[in-house]
């Protein structure tokens, strides 16, 4: 599942109330949908109200409007330009608006409640720290609060990660904004980075980081204050531990790679052993054949000797 939050520079057109739409409201949320998506909209609304807190952030106050698109065409229209074809939901922080695909979405869209939670994570983050977060942190935090742990399966099967190493944070921004395959890996790595940051303080998680980030306007300074580590220091530590954590899993999970390693490293020894075994077997066969020939020759000589001896005895009897 892949999601994208477009920042203010990529804002789409403000969605107008569709004709014949249903409007559901509760708490600080309003959900706009067509009648066919009313059941889904109610579940989304209830889930948003019941889970309206986000790790490390104060409780959000801004009102949010969620548009549930009845089909892909309407989703594209409401999401506006600059949105990737593989996306299934989008948040507009400056407008406090979210557009999400409805029940007509295909199975690859994933759980709509998870998709909505992801986008609400973007809005809540921007409500508190504004445009300070780089893209990798923005997407990593949204995935973290949505508990999209299945993303890590991408890392467990990524041979590229094991062979080339883990990219720097700046490279994650490029990956997330790229094609579907690279973006999927970028999202997974960004989520892992934010999760590892939160784990540095088991008691407070990201709370002090966000507080100090707002005060200093610098992620590096906030990390020094909250965790006692620089941004660069954490980045190198995270790259090393992430490669150690997932690199071996990826290599052994890839049957093709294991086969390649076998034939490149183990193969020559295996072939040499086979050649030695074949040569030994050929020598054993030759020895067996020679022994058989000798035995046959000895048997023949023995038989011929007996015949000659018998013939001599017969001559002696005739003379008598």
PDB file of C-alpha atoms in Angstrom:
ATOM      1  CA  UNK A   1       0.000   0.000   0.000  1.00  0.00           C
ATOM      2  CA  UNK A   2       1.377   3.390  -0.940  1.00  0.00           C
ATOM      3  CA  UNK A   3       0.204   6.811   0.121  1.00  0.00           C
ATOM      4  CA  UNK A   4       1.378  10.329  -0.606  1.00  0.00           C
ATOM      5  CA  UNK A   5       0.839  13.633   1.211  1.00  0.00           C
ATOM      6  CA  UNK A   6       1.235  16.613  -1.081  1.00  0.00           C
ATOM      7  CA  UNK A   7       2.670  19.678   0.542  1.00  0.00           C
ATOM      8  CA  UNK A   8       1.400  23.215   0.091  1.00  0.00           C
ATOM      9  CA  UNK A   9       3.336  23.652  -3.149  1.00  0.00           C
ATOM     10  CA  UNK A  10       1.312  20.845  -4.696  1.00  0.00           C
ATOM     11  CA  UNK A  11      -2.109  21.883  -3.457  1.00  0.00           C
ATOM     12  CA  UNK A  12      -4.989  20.709  -5.616  1.00  0.00           C
ATOM     13  CA  UNK A  13      -8.247  22.505  -6.318  1.00  0.00           C
ATOM     14  CA  UNK A  14     -10.568  23.010  -3.366  1.00  0.00           C
ATOM     15  CA  UNK A  15     -13.205  20.314  -3.652  1.00  0.00           C
ATOM     16  CA  UNK A  16     -16.793  21.528  -3.929  1.00  0.00           C
ATOM     17  CA  UNK A  17     -19.695  19.744  -2.313  1.00  0.00           C
ATOM     18  CA  UNK A  18     -20.781  17.099  -4.871  1.00  0.00           C
ATOM     19  CA  UNK A  19     -24.437  17.172  -5.884  1.00  0.00           C
ATOM     20  CA  UNK A  20     -26.449  14.570  -4.002  1.00  0.00           C
ATOM     21  CA  UNK A  21     -23.674  13.910  -1.475  1.00  0.00           C
ATOM     22  CA  UNK A  22     -24.217  12.768   2.101  1.00  0.00           C
ATOM     23  CA  UNK A  23     -22.498  14.711   4.865  1.00  0.00           C
ATOM     24  CA  UNK A  24     -21.622  13.014   8.167  1.00  0.00           C
ATOM     25  CA  UNK A  25     -20.083  14.873  11.115  1.00  0.00           C
ATOM     26  CA  UNK A  26     -18.729  13.981  14.531  1.00  0.00           C
ATOM     27  CA  UNK A  27     -16.090  15.578  16.730  1.00  0.00           C
ATOM     28  CA  UNK A  28     -13.810  17.686  14.566  1.00  0.00           C
ATOM     29  CA  UNK A  29     -14.433  15.558  11.454  1.00  0.00           C
ATOM     30  CA  UNK A  30     -16.788  15.927   8.504  1.00  0.00           C
ATOM     31  CA  UNK A  31     -17.018  13.149   5.931  1.00  0.00           C
ATOM     32  CA  UNK A  32     -18.498  13.858   2.503  1.00  0.00           C
ATOM     33  CA  UNK A  33     -19.526  10.880   0.387  1.00  0.00           C
ATOM     34  CA  UNK A  34     -21.966   9.685  -2.218  1.00  0.00           C
ATOM     35  CA  UNK A  35     -24.862   7.499  -0.980  1.00  0.00           C
ATOM     36  CA  UNK A  36     -23.178   4.285  -2.103  1.00  0.00           C
ATOM     37  CA  UNK A  37     -20.262   4.958   0.273  1.00  0.00           C
ATOM     38  CA  UNK A  38     -22.334   5.978   3.283  1.00  0.00           C
ATOM     39  CA  UNK A  39     -21.595   2.776   5.217  1.00  0.00           C
ATOM     40  CA  UNK A  40     -17.852   3.081   4.645  1.00  0.00           C
ATOM     41  CA  UNK A  41     -17.973   6.785   5.543  1.00  0.00           C
ATOM     42  CA  UNK A  42     -19.652   6.036   8.863  1.00  0.00           C
ATOM     43  CA  UNK A  43     -16.952   3.472   9.764  1.00  0.00           C
ATOM     44  CA  UNK A  44     -14.209   5.917   8.803  1.00  0.00           C
ATOM     45  CA  UNK A  45     -15.788   8.678  10.870  1.00  0.00           C
ATOM     46  CA  UNK A  46     -16.216   6.484  13.949  1.00  0.00           C
ATOM     47  CA  UNK A  47     -12.620   5.260  13.710  1.00  0.00           C
ATOM     48  CA  UNK A  48     -11.236   8.785  13.314  1.00  0.00           C
ATOM     49  CA  UNK A  49     -13.125  10.050  16.369  1.00  0.00           C
ATOM     50  CA  UNK A  50     -12.134   7.054  18.495  1.00  0.00           C
ATOM     51  CA  UNK A  51      -8.423   7.374  17.626  1.00  0.00           C
ATOM     52  CA  UNK A  52      -7.894  11.120  17.528  1.00  0.00           C
ATOM     53  CA  UNK A  53      -4.477  11.248  19.208  1.00  0.00           C
ATOM     54  CA  UNK A  54      -1.050  10.976  17.594  1.00  0.00           C
ATOM     55  CA  UNK A  55       2.283   9.902  19.170  1.00  0.00           C
ATOM     56  CA  UNK A  56       4.368  12.784  20.483  1.00  0.00           C
ATOM     57  CA  UNK A  57       1.880  15.497  19.423  1.00  0.00           C
ATOM     58  CA  UNK A  58      -0.706  17.456  21.397  1.00  0.00           C
ATOM     59  CA  UNK A  59      -4.297  16.575  20.570  1.00  0.00           C
ATOM     60  CA  UNK A  60      -5.177  18.177  17.200  1.00  0.00           C
ATOM     61  CA  UNK A  61      -7.760  20.970  17.168  1.00  0.00           C
ATOM     62  CA  UNK A  62      -8.241  21.843  13.494  1.00  0.00           C
ATOM     63  CA  UNK A  63     -11.430  20.654  11.821  1.00  0.00           C
ATOM     64  CA  UNK A  64     -10.886  18.159   9.005  1.00  0.00           C
ATOM     65  CA  UNK A  65     -13.024  17.374   5.957  1.00  0.00           C
ATOM     66  CA  UNK A  66     -12.677  13.940   4.360  1.00  0.00           C
ATOM     67  CA  UNK A  67     -13.950  13.389   0.823  1.00  0.00           C
ATOM     68  CA  UNK A  68     -14.684   9.767  -0.080  1.00  0.00           C
ATOM     69  CA  UNK A  69     -14.456   9.502  -3.871  1.00  0.00           C
ATOM     70  CA  UNK A  70     -17.014   7.113  -5.423  1.00  0.00           C
ATOM     71  CA  UNK A  71     -14.705   6.123  -8.299  1.00  0.00           C
ATOM     72  CA  UNK A  72     -11.196   6.646  -9.586  1.00  0.00           C
ATOM     73  CA  UNK A  73     -12.148   9.440 -11.973  1.00  0.00           C
ATOM     74  CA  UNK A  74     -13.708  11.478  -9.172  1.00  0.00           C
ATOM     75  CA  UNK A  75     -10.716  10.709  -6.952  1.00  0.00           C
ATOM     76  CA  UNK A  76      -8.349  12.136  -9.592  1.00  0.00           C
ATOM     77  CA  UNK A  77     -10.504  15.221 -10.002  1.00  0.00           C
ATOM     78  CA  UNK A  78     -10.703  15.928  -6.277  1.00  0.00           C
ATOM     79  CA  UNK A  79      -7.023  15.118  -5.646  1.00  0.00           C
ATOM     80  CA  UNK A  80      -5.883  17.501  -8.372  1.00  0.00           C
ATOM     81  CA  UNK A  81      -2.694  17.448 -10.411  1.00  0.00           C
ATOM     82  CA  UNK A  82       0.739  16.243  -9.375  1.00  0.00           C
ATOM     83  CA  UNK A  83      -0.616  13.071  -7.793  1.00  0.00           C
ATOM     84  CA  UNK A  84       0.971   9.693  -8.701  1.00  0.00           C
ATOM     85  CA  UNK A  85      -1.163   7.117 -10.470  1.00  0.00           C
ATOM     86  CA  UNK A  86      -0.499   4.520  -7.777  1.00  0.00           C
ATOM     87  CA  UNK A  87      -1.779   6.709  -4.916  1.00  0.00           C
ATOM     88  CA  UNK A  88      -4.990   5.902  -3.027  1.00  0.00           C
ATOM     89  CA  UNK A  89      -5.306   8.858  -0.627  1.00  0.00           C
ATOM     90  CA  UNK A  90      -3.962  12.399  -0.287  1.00  0.00           C
ATOM     91  CA  UNK A  91      -3.867  15.064   2.426  1.00  0.00           C
ATOM     92  CA  UNK A  92      -3.831  18.837   1.920  1.00  0.00           C
ATOM     93  CA  UNK A  93      -2.488  20.292   5.202  1.00  0.00           C
ATOM     94  CA  UNK A  94      -3.197  23.956   4.393  1.00  0.00           C
ATOM     95  CA  UNK A  95      -6.835  23.125   3.603  1.00  0.00           C
ATOM     96  CA  UNK A  96      -7.286  20.537   6.393  1.00  0.00           C
ATOM     97  CA  UNK A  97      -8.698  18.278   3.699  1.00  0.00           C
ATOM     98  CA  UNK A  98      -8.266  14.620   2.770  1.00  0.00           C
ATOM     99  CA  UNK A  99      -9.386  12.801  -0.378  1.00  0.00           C
ATOM    100  CA  UNK A 100      -9.610   9.020  -0.207  1.00  0.00           C
ATOM    101  CA  UNK A 101     -10.851   6.314  -2.539  1.00  0.00           C
ATOM    102  CA  UNK A 102     -14.167   4.708  -1.615  1.00  0.00           C
ATOM    103  CA  UNK A 103     -15.479   1.163  -1.875  1.00  0.00           C
ATOM    104  CA  UNK A 104     -14.776   1.020  -5.616  1.00  0.00           C
ATOM    105  CA  UNK A 105     -11.011   0.959  -4.929  1.00  0.00           C
ATOM    106  CA  UNK A 106      -9.238  -2.273  -5.892  1.00  0.00           C
ATOM    107  CA  UNK A 107      -7.681  -4.672  -3.392  1.00  0.00           C
ATOM    108  CA  UNK A 108      -4.236  -3.076  -3.689  1.00  0.00           C
ATOM    109  CA  UNK A 109      -5.607   0.070  -2.030  1.00  0.00           C
ATOM    110  CA  UNK A 110      -5.508  -1.684   1.338  1.00  0.00           C
ATOM    111  CA  UNK A 111      -7.557  -0.937   4.449  1.00  0.00           C
ATOM    112  CA  UNK A 112      -9.314   2.465   4.089  1.00  0.00           C
ATOM    113  CA  UNK A 113      -9.118   3.035   7.864  1.00  0.00           C
ATOM    114  CA  UNK A 114      -5.335   2.665   7.721  1.00  0.00           C
ATOM    115  CA  UNK A 115      -5.209   4.974   4.706  1.00  0.00           C
ATOM    116  CA  UNK A 116      -7.223   7.633   6.543  1.00  0.00           C
ATOM    117  CA  UNK A 117      -5.123   7.308   9.692  1.00  0.00           C
ATOM    118  CA  UNK A 118      -2.002   7.810   7.562  1.00  0.00           C
ATOM    119  CA  UNK A 119      -3.353  11.029   6.070  1.00  0.00           C
ATOM    120  CA  UNK A 120      -4.587  12.300   9.433  1.00  0.00           C
ATOM    121  CA  UNK A 121      -1.036  11.775  10.671  1.00  0.00           C
ATOM    122  CA  UNK A 122       0.147  14.246   8.038  1.00  0.00           C
ATOM    123  CA  UNK A 123      -2.427  16.850   9.043  1.00  0.00           C
ATOM    124  CA  UNK A 124      -1.684  16.497  12.768  1.00  0.00           C
ATOM    125  CA  UNK A 125       2.064  16.773  12.204  1.00  0.00           C
ATOM    126  CA  UNK A 126       1.682  19.900  10.092  1.00  0.00           C
ATOM    127  CA  UNK A 127      -0.772  21.445  12.536  1.00  0.00           C
ATOM    128  CA  UNK A 128       1.934  21.402  15.229  1.00  0.00           C
ATOM    129  CA  UNK A 129       5.268  21.829  13.402  1.00  0.00           C
ATOM    130  CA  UNK A 130       4.108  23.316  10.092  1.00  0.00           C
ATOM    131  CA  UNK A 131       6.374  22.747   7.098  1.00  0.00           C
ATOM    132  CA  UNK A 132       9.486  21.937   9.152  1.00  0.00           C
ATOM    133  CA  UNK A 133       9.591  18.155   8.501  1.00  0.00           C
ATOM    134  CA  UNK A 134      11.486  16.941   5.429  1.00  0.00           C
ATOM    135  CA  UNK A 135       9.553  14.555   3.193  1.00  0.00           C
ATOM    136  CA  UNK A 136      11.155  11.392   4.621  1.00  0.00           C
ATOM    137  CA  UNK A 137      10.123  12.344   8.167  1.00  0.00           C
ATOM    138  CA  UNK A 138       6.648  13.464   7.061  1.00  0.00           C
ATOM    139  CA  UNK A 139       5.911  10.149   5.339  1.00  0.00           C
ATOM    140  CA  UNK A 140       7.739   8.097   7.937  1.00  0.00           C
ATOM    141  CA  UNK A 141       5.694   9.616  10.753  1.00  0.00           C
ATOM    142  CA  UNK A 142       2.386   9.110   8.900  1.00  0.00           C
ATOM    143  CA  UNK A 143       3.240   5.447   8.320  1.00  0.00           C
ATOM    144  CA  UNK A 144       4.381   5.096  11.932  1.00  0.00           C
ATOM    145  CA  UNK A 145       1.133   6.419  13.423  1.00  0.00           C
ATOM    146  CA  UNK A 146      -0.916   4.279  11.002  1.00  0.00           C
ATOM    147  CA  UNK A 147       0.998   1.189  12.206  1.00  0.00           C
ATOM    148  CA  UNK A 148       1.814   0.092   8.674  1.00  0.00           C
ATOM    149  CA  UNK A 149       4.236  -2.565   9.866  1.00  0.00           C
ATOM    150  CA  UNK A 150       3.680  -4.732   6.793  1.00  0.00           C
ATOM    151  CA  UNK A 151       5.866  -2.239   4.942  1.00  0.00           C
ATOM    152  CA  UNK A 152       8.867  -3.900   6.573  1.00  0.00           C
ATOM    153  CA  UNK A 153       8.288  -6.945   4.382  1.00  0.00           C
ATOM    154  CA  UNK A 154       9.685  -4.819   1.551  1.00  0.00           C
ATOM    155  CA  UNK A 155      12.944  -4.428   3.488  1.00  0.00           C
ATOM    156  CA  UNK A 156      13.102  -8.129   4.372  1.00  0.00           C
ATOM    157  CA  UNK A 157      13.119  -9.026   0.672  1.00  0.00           C
ATOM    158  CA  UNK A 158      15.257  -6.179  -0.676  1.00  0.00           C
ATOM    159  CA  UNK A 159      18.543  -7.590  -1.983  1.00  0.00           C
ATOM    160  CA  UNK A 160      19.457  -4.067  -3.152  1.00  0.00           C
ATOM    161  CA  UNK A 161      19.432  -3.002   0.502  1.00  0.00           C
ATOM    162  CA  UNK A 162      21.907  -5.734   1.412  1.00  0.00           C
ATOM    163  CA  UNK A 163      24.240  -5.192  -1.542  1.00  0.00           C
ATOM    164  CA  UNK A 164      24.235  -1.400  -1.883  1.00  0.00           C
ATOM    165  CA  UNK A 165      23.517  -0.419   1.697  1.00  0.00           C
ATOM    166  CA  UNK A 166      20.861   1.848   3.188  1.00  0.00           C
ATOM    167  CA  UNK A 167      20.443   5.246   1.498  1.00  0.00           C
ATOM    168  CA  UNK A 168      20.904   8.574   3.260  1.00  0.00           C
ATOM    169  CA  UNK A 169      17.836  10.506   4.431  1.00  0.00           C
ATOM    170  CA  UNK A 170      18.128  12.948   1.529  1.00  0.00           C
ATOM    171  CA  UNK A 171      17.934  10.039  -0.905  1.00  0.00           C
ATOM    172  CA  UNK A 172      14.732   8.824   0.758  1.00  0.00           C
ATOM    173  CA  UNK A 173      12.984  12.002  -0.401  1.00  0.00           C
ATOM    174  CA  UNK A 174      13.875  11.161  -4.007  1.00  0.00           C
ATOM    175  CA  UNK A 175      12.765   7.547  -3.590  1.00  0.00           C
ATOM    176  CA  UNK A 176       9.386   8.508  -2.103  1.00  0.00           C
ATOM    177  CA  UNK A 177       8.719  10.918  -4.955  1.00  0.00           C
ATOM    178  CA  UNK A 178       9.712   8.329  -7.579  1.00  0.00           C
ATOM    179  CA  UNK A 179       8.016   5.350  -9.187  1.00  0.00           C
ATOM    180  CA  UNK A 180       5.933   2.816  -7.300  1.00  0.00           C
ATOM    181  CA  UNK A 181       8.692   0.266  -6.594  1.00  0.00           C
ATOM    182  CA  UNK A 182      11.282   2.788  -5.374  1.00  0.00           C
ATOM    183  CA  UNK A 183       8.632   4.723  -3.470  1.00  0.00           C
ATOM    184  CA  UNK A 184       7.495   1.596  -1.641  1.00  0.00           C
ATOM    185  CA  UNK A 185      11.040   0.987  -0.416  1.00  0.00           C
ATOM    186  CA  UNK A 186      11.438   4.665   0.479  1.00  0.00           C
ATOM    187  CA  UNK A 187       8.259   4.648   2.575  1.00  0.00           C
ATOM    188  CA  UNK A 188       9.363   1.508   4.409  1.00  0.00           C
ATOM    189  CA  UNK A 189      12.782   2.982   5.238  1.00  0.00           C
ATOM    190  CA  UNK A 190      11.282   6.311   6.328  1.00  0.00           C
ATOM    191  CA  UNK A 191       8.869   4.542   8.668  1.00  0.00           C
ATOM    192  CA  UNK A 192      11.736   2.491  10.103  1.00  0.00           C
ATOM    193  CA  UNK A 193      13.733   5.683  10.762  1.00  0.00           C
ATOM    194  CA  UNK A 194      10.895   7.380  12.669  1.00  0.00           C
ATOM    195  CA  UNK A 195      10.145   4.200  14.630  1.00  0.00           C
ATOM    196  CA  UNK A 196      13.811   3.928  15.623  1.00  0.00           C
ATOM    197  CA  UNK A 197      13.795   7.569  16.723  1.00  0.00           C
ATOM    198  CA  UNK A 198      10.749   7.003  18.918  1.00  0.00           C
ATOM    199  CA  UNK A 199      12.372   3.907  20.427  1.00  0.00           C
ATOM    200  CA  UNK A 200      15.322   5.966  21.703  1.00  0.00           C
ATOM    201  CA  UNK A 201      13.088   7.243  24.508  1.00  0.00           C
ATOM    202  CA  UNK A 202      10.762   4.406  25.561  1.00  0.00           C
ATOM    203  CA  UNK A 203       8.975   6.636  28.061  1.00  0.00           C
ATOM    204  CA  UNK A 204       8.364   9.790  26.032  1.00  0.00           C
ATOM    205  CA  UNK A 205       8.818   8.640  22.442  1.00  0.00           C
ATOM    206  CA  UNK A 206       8.736  11.629  20.101  1.00  0.00           C
ATOM    207  CA  UNK A 207       7.237  14.126  22.565  1.00  0.00           C
ATOM    208  CA  UNK A 208      10.438  15.961  23.500  1.00  0.00           C
ATOM    209  CA  UNK A 209      11.669  15.838  19.921  1.00  0.00           C
ATOM    210  CA  UNK A 210       8.610  17.715  18.646  1.00  0.00           C
ATOM    211  CA  UNK A 211       8.713  20.184  21.549  1.00  0.00           C
ATOM    212  CA  UNK A 212      12.368  21.031  20.956  1.00  0.00           C
ATOM    213  CA  UNK A 213      11.889  21.055  17.188  1.00  0.00           C
ATOM    214  CA  UNK A 214       9.279  23.774  17.509  1.00  0.00           C
ATOM    215  CA  UNK A 215      11.491  25.745  19.893  1.00  0.00           C
ATOM    216  CA  UNK A 216      14.696  25.569  17.837  1.00  0.00           C
ATOM    217  CA  UNK A 217      13.235  25.175  14.317  1.00  0.00           C
ATOM    218  CA  UNK A 218      16.056  22.683  13.720  1.00  0.00           C
ATOM    219  CA  UNK A 219      15.745  18.889  13.611  1.00  0.00           C
ATOM    220  CA  UNK A 220      19.447  18.480  14.404  1.00  0.00           C
ATOM    221  CA  UNK A 221      19.221  20.723  17.484  1.00  0.00           C
ATOM    222  CA  UNK A 222      16.032  18.989  18.602  1.00  0.00           C
ATOM    223  CA  UNK A 223      17.654  15.571  18.338  1.00  0.00           C
ATOM    224  CA  UNK A 224      20.669  16.748  20.335  1.00  0.00           C
ATOM    225  CA  UNK A 225      18.379  17.995  23.089  1.00  0.00           C
ATOM    226  CA  UNK A 226      15.855  15.126  23.085  1.00  0.00           C
ATOM    227  CA  UNK A 227      18.132  12.132  22.457  1.00  0.00           C
ATOM    228  CA  UNK A 228      21.704  13.321  22.919  1.00  0.00           C
ATOM    229  CA  UNK A 229      22.651  12.509  19.329  1.00  0.00           C
ATOM    230  CA  UNK A 230      23.145  14.627  16.219  1.00  0.00           C
ATOM    231  CA  UNK A 231      21.032  14.124  13.118  1.00  0.00           C
ATOM    232  CA  UNK A 232      24.122  12.946  11.229  1.00  0.00           C
ATOM    233  CA  UNK A 233      25.115  10.582  14.029  1.00  0.00           C
ATOM    234  CA  UNK A 234      21.664   9.038  14.173  1.00  0.00           C
ATOM    235  CA  UNK A 235      21.568   8.728  10.390  1.00  0.00           C
ATOM    236  CA  UNK A 236      24.795   6.718  10.248  1.00  0.00           C
ATOM    237  CA  UNK A 237      23.754   4.542  13.180  1.00  0.00           C
ATOM    238  CA  UNK A 238      20.352   3.924  11.597  1.00  0.00           C
ATOM    239  CA  UNK A 239      21.856   3.041   8.208  1.00  0.00           C
ATOM    240  CA  UNK A 240      24.218   0.532   9.798  1.00  0.00           C
ATOM    241  CA  UNK A 241      21.680  -1.156  12.071  1.00  0.00           C
ATOM    242  CA  UNK A 242      19.006  -1.258   9.352  1.00  0.00           C
ATOM    243  CA  UNK A 243      21.361  -3.003   6.960  1.00  0.00           C
ATOM    244  CA  UNK A 244      22.363  -5.468   9.677  1.00  0.00           C
ATOM    245  CA  UNK A 245      18.728  -6.060  10.599  1.00  0.00           C
ATOM    246  CA  UNK A 246      17.341  -6.672   7.119  1.00  0.00           C
ATOM    247  CA  UNK A 247      20.324  -7.343   4.843  1.00  0.00           C
ATOM    248  CA  UNK A 248      20.877 -10.986   5.755  1.00  0.00           C
ATOM    249  CA  UNK A 249      17.132 -11.681   5.710  1.00  0.00           C
ATOM    250  CA  UNK A 250      16.888 -10.271   2.203  1.00  0.00           C
ATOM    251  CA  UNK A 251      19.797 -12.314   0.905  1.00  0.00           C
ATOM    252  CA  UNK A 252      18.580 -15.626   2.287  1.00  0.00           C
ATOM    253  CA  UNK A 253      14.985 -14.875   1.249  1.00  0.00           C
ATOM    254  CA  UNK A 254      16.075 -14.434  -2.357  1.00  0.00           C
ATOM    255  CA  UNK A 255      16.392 -17.941  -3.813  1.00  0.00           C
ATOM    256  CA  UNK A 256      17.940 -16.646  -7.011  1.00  0.00           C
ATOM    257  CA  UNK A 257      20.637 -14.787  -5.117  1.00  0.00           C
ATOM    258  CA  UNK A 258      21.428 -17.786  -2.940  1.00  0.00           C
ATOM    259  CA  UNK A 259      21.729 -19.910  -6.078  1.00  0.00           C
ATOM    260  CA  UNK A 260      24.077 -17.352  -7.607  1.00  0.00           C
ATOM    261  CA  UNK A 261      26.237 -17.318  -4.488  1.00  0.00           C
ATOM    262  CA  UNK A 262      26.340 -21.115  -4.559  1.00  0.00           C
ATOM    263  CA  UNK A 263      27.501 -21.323  -8.158  1.00  0.00           C
ATOM    264  CA  UNK A 264      29.977 -18.446  -7.869  1.00  0.00           C
ATOM    265  CA  UNK A 265      31.571 -19.372  -4.546  1.00  0.00           C
ATOM    266  CA  UNK A 266      30.733 -22.999  -3.863  1.00  0.00           C
ATOM    267  CA  UNK A 267      30.318 -24.051  -7.485  1.00  0.00           C
ATOM    268  CA  UNK A 268      34.035 -24.278  -8.418  1.00  0.00           C
ATOM    269  CA  UNK A 269      34.764 -26.509  -5.412  1.00  0.00           C
ATOM    270  CA  UNK A 270      31.746 -28.656  -6.209  1.00  0.00           C
ATOM    271  CA  UNK A 271      32.807 -29.016  -9.859  1.00  0.00           C
ATOM    272  CA  UNK A 272      36.382 -29.870  -8.866  1.00  0.00           C
ATOM    273  CA  UNK A 273      35.085 -32.496  -6.463  1.00  0.00           C
ATOM    274  CA  UNK A 274      32.898 -33.977  -9.211  1.00  0.00           C
ATOM    275  CA  UNK A 275      35.870 -34.129 -11.591  1.00  0.00           C
ATOM    276  CA  UNK A 276      37.975 -35.904  -8.961  1.00  0.00           C
ATOM    277  CA  UNK A 277      35.137 -38.321  -8.249  1.00  0.00           C
ATOM    278  CA  UNK A 278      34.682 -39.049 -11.960  1.00  0.00           C
ATOM    279  CA  UNK A 279      38.426 -39.628 -12.425  1.00  0.00           C
ATOM    280  CA  UNK A 280      38.513 -41.935  -9.402  1.00  0.00           C
ATOM    281  CA  UNK A 281      35.456 -43.830 -10.683  1.00  0.00           C
ATOM    282  CA  UNK A 282      37.020 -44.186 -14.149  1.00  0.00           C
ATOM    283  CA  UNK A 283      40.230 -45.531 -12.591  1.00  0.00           C
ATOM    284  CA  UNK A 284      38.243 -47.993 -10.494  1.00  0.00           C
ATOM    285  CA  UNK A 285      36.347 -49.167 -13.569  1.00  0.00           C
ATOM    286  CA  UNK A 286      39.576 -49.577 -15.546  1.00  0.00           C
ATOM    287  CA  UNK A 287      41.106 -51.564 -12.675  1.00  0.00           C
ATOM    288  CA  UNK A 288      38.039 -53.767 -12.458  1.00  0.00           C
ATOM    289  CA  UNK A 289      38.110 -54.371 -16.205  1.00  0.00           C
ATOM    290  CA  UNK A 290      41.831 -55.226 -16.111  1.00  0.00           C
ATOM    291  CA  UNK A 291      41.276 -57.606 -13.191  1.00  0.00           C
ATOM    292  CA  UNK A 292      38.412 -59.221 -15.096  1.00  0.00           C
ATOM    293  CA  UNK A 293      40.600 -59.634 -18.173  1.00  0.00           C
ATOM    294  CA  UNK A 294      43.398 -61.183 -16.118  1.00  0.00           C
ATOM    295  CA  UNK A 295      41.018 -63.558 -14.411  1.00  0.00           C
ATOM    296  CA  UNK A 296      39.501 -64.592 -17.743  1.00  0.00           C
ATOM    297  CA  UNK A 297      42.987 -65.140 -19.192  1.00  0.00           C
ATOM    298  CA  UNK A 298      44.057 -67.224 -16.201  1.00  0.00           C
ATOM    299  CA  UNK A 299      40.897 -69.303 -16.423  1.00  0.00           C
ATOM    300  CA  UNK A 300      41.447 -69.861 -20.140  1.00  0.00           C
ATOM    301  CA  UNK A 301      45.065 -70.870 -19.559  1.00  0.00           C
ATOM    302  CA  UNK A 302      43.970 -73.271 -16.850  1.00  0.00           C
ATOM    303  CA  UNK A 303      41.370 -74.850 -19.108  1.00  0.00           C
ATOM    304  CA  UNK A 304      43.821 -75.197 -22.005  1.00  0.00           C
ATOM    305  CA  UNK A 305      46.371 -76.744 -19.682  1.00  0.00           C
ATOM    306  CA  UNK A 306      43.870 -79.324 -18.493  1.00  0.00           C
ATOM    307  CA  UNK A 307      42.916 -80.176 -22.081  1.00  0.00           C
ATOM    308  CA  UNK A 308      46.547 -80.749 -23.098  1.00  0.00           C
ATOM    309  CA  UNK A 309      47.138 -82.922 -20.035  1.00  0.00           C
ATOM    310  CA  UNK A 310      44.036 -85.003 -20.819  1.00  0.00           C
ATOM    311  CA  UNK A 311      45.130 -85.439 -24.440  1.00  0.00           C
ATOM    312  CA  UNK A 312      48.527 -86.812 -23.356  1.00  0.00           C
ATOM    313  CA  UNK A 313      46.907 -89.402 -21.109  1.00  0.00           C
ATOM    314  CA  UNK A 314      44.735 -90.668 -23.977  1.00  0.00           C
ATOM    315  CA  UNK A 315      47.832 -91.188 -26.195  1.00  0.00           C
ATOM    316  CA  UNK A 316      49.454 -93.284 -23.485  1.00  0.00           C
ATOM    317  CA  UNK A 317      46.375 -95.522 -23.171  1.00  0.00           C
ATOM    318  CA  UNK A 318      46.294 -96.151 -26.977  1.00  0.00           C
ATOM    319  CA  UNK A 319      49.923 -97.279 -27.036  1.00  0.00           C
ATOM    320  CA  UNK A 320      49.209 -99.866 -24.463  1.00  0.00           C
TER     321      UNK A 320
END
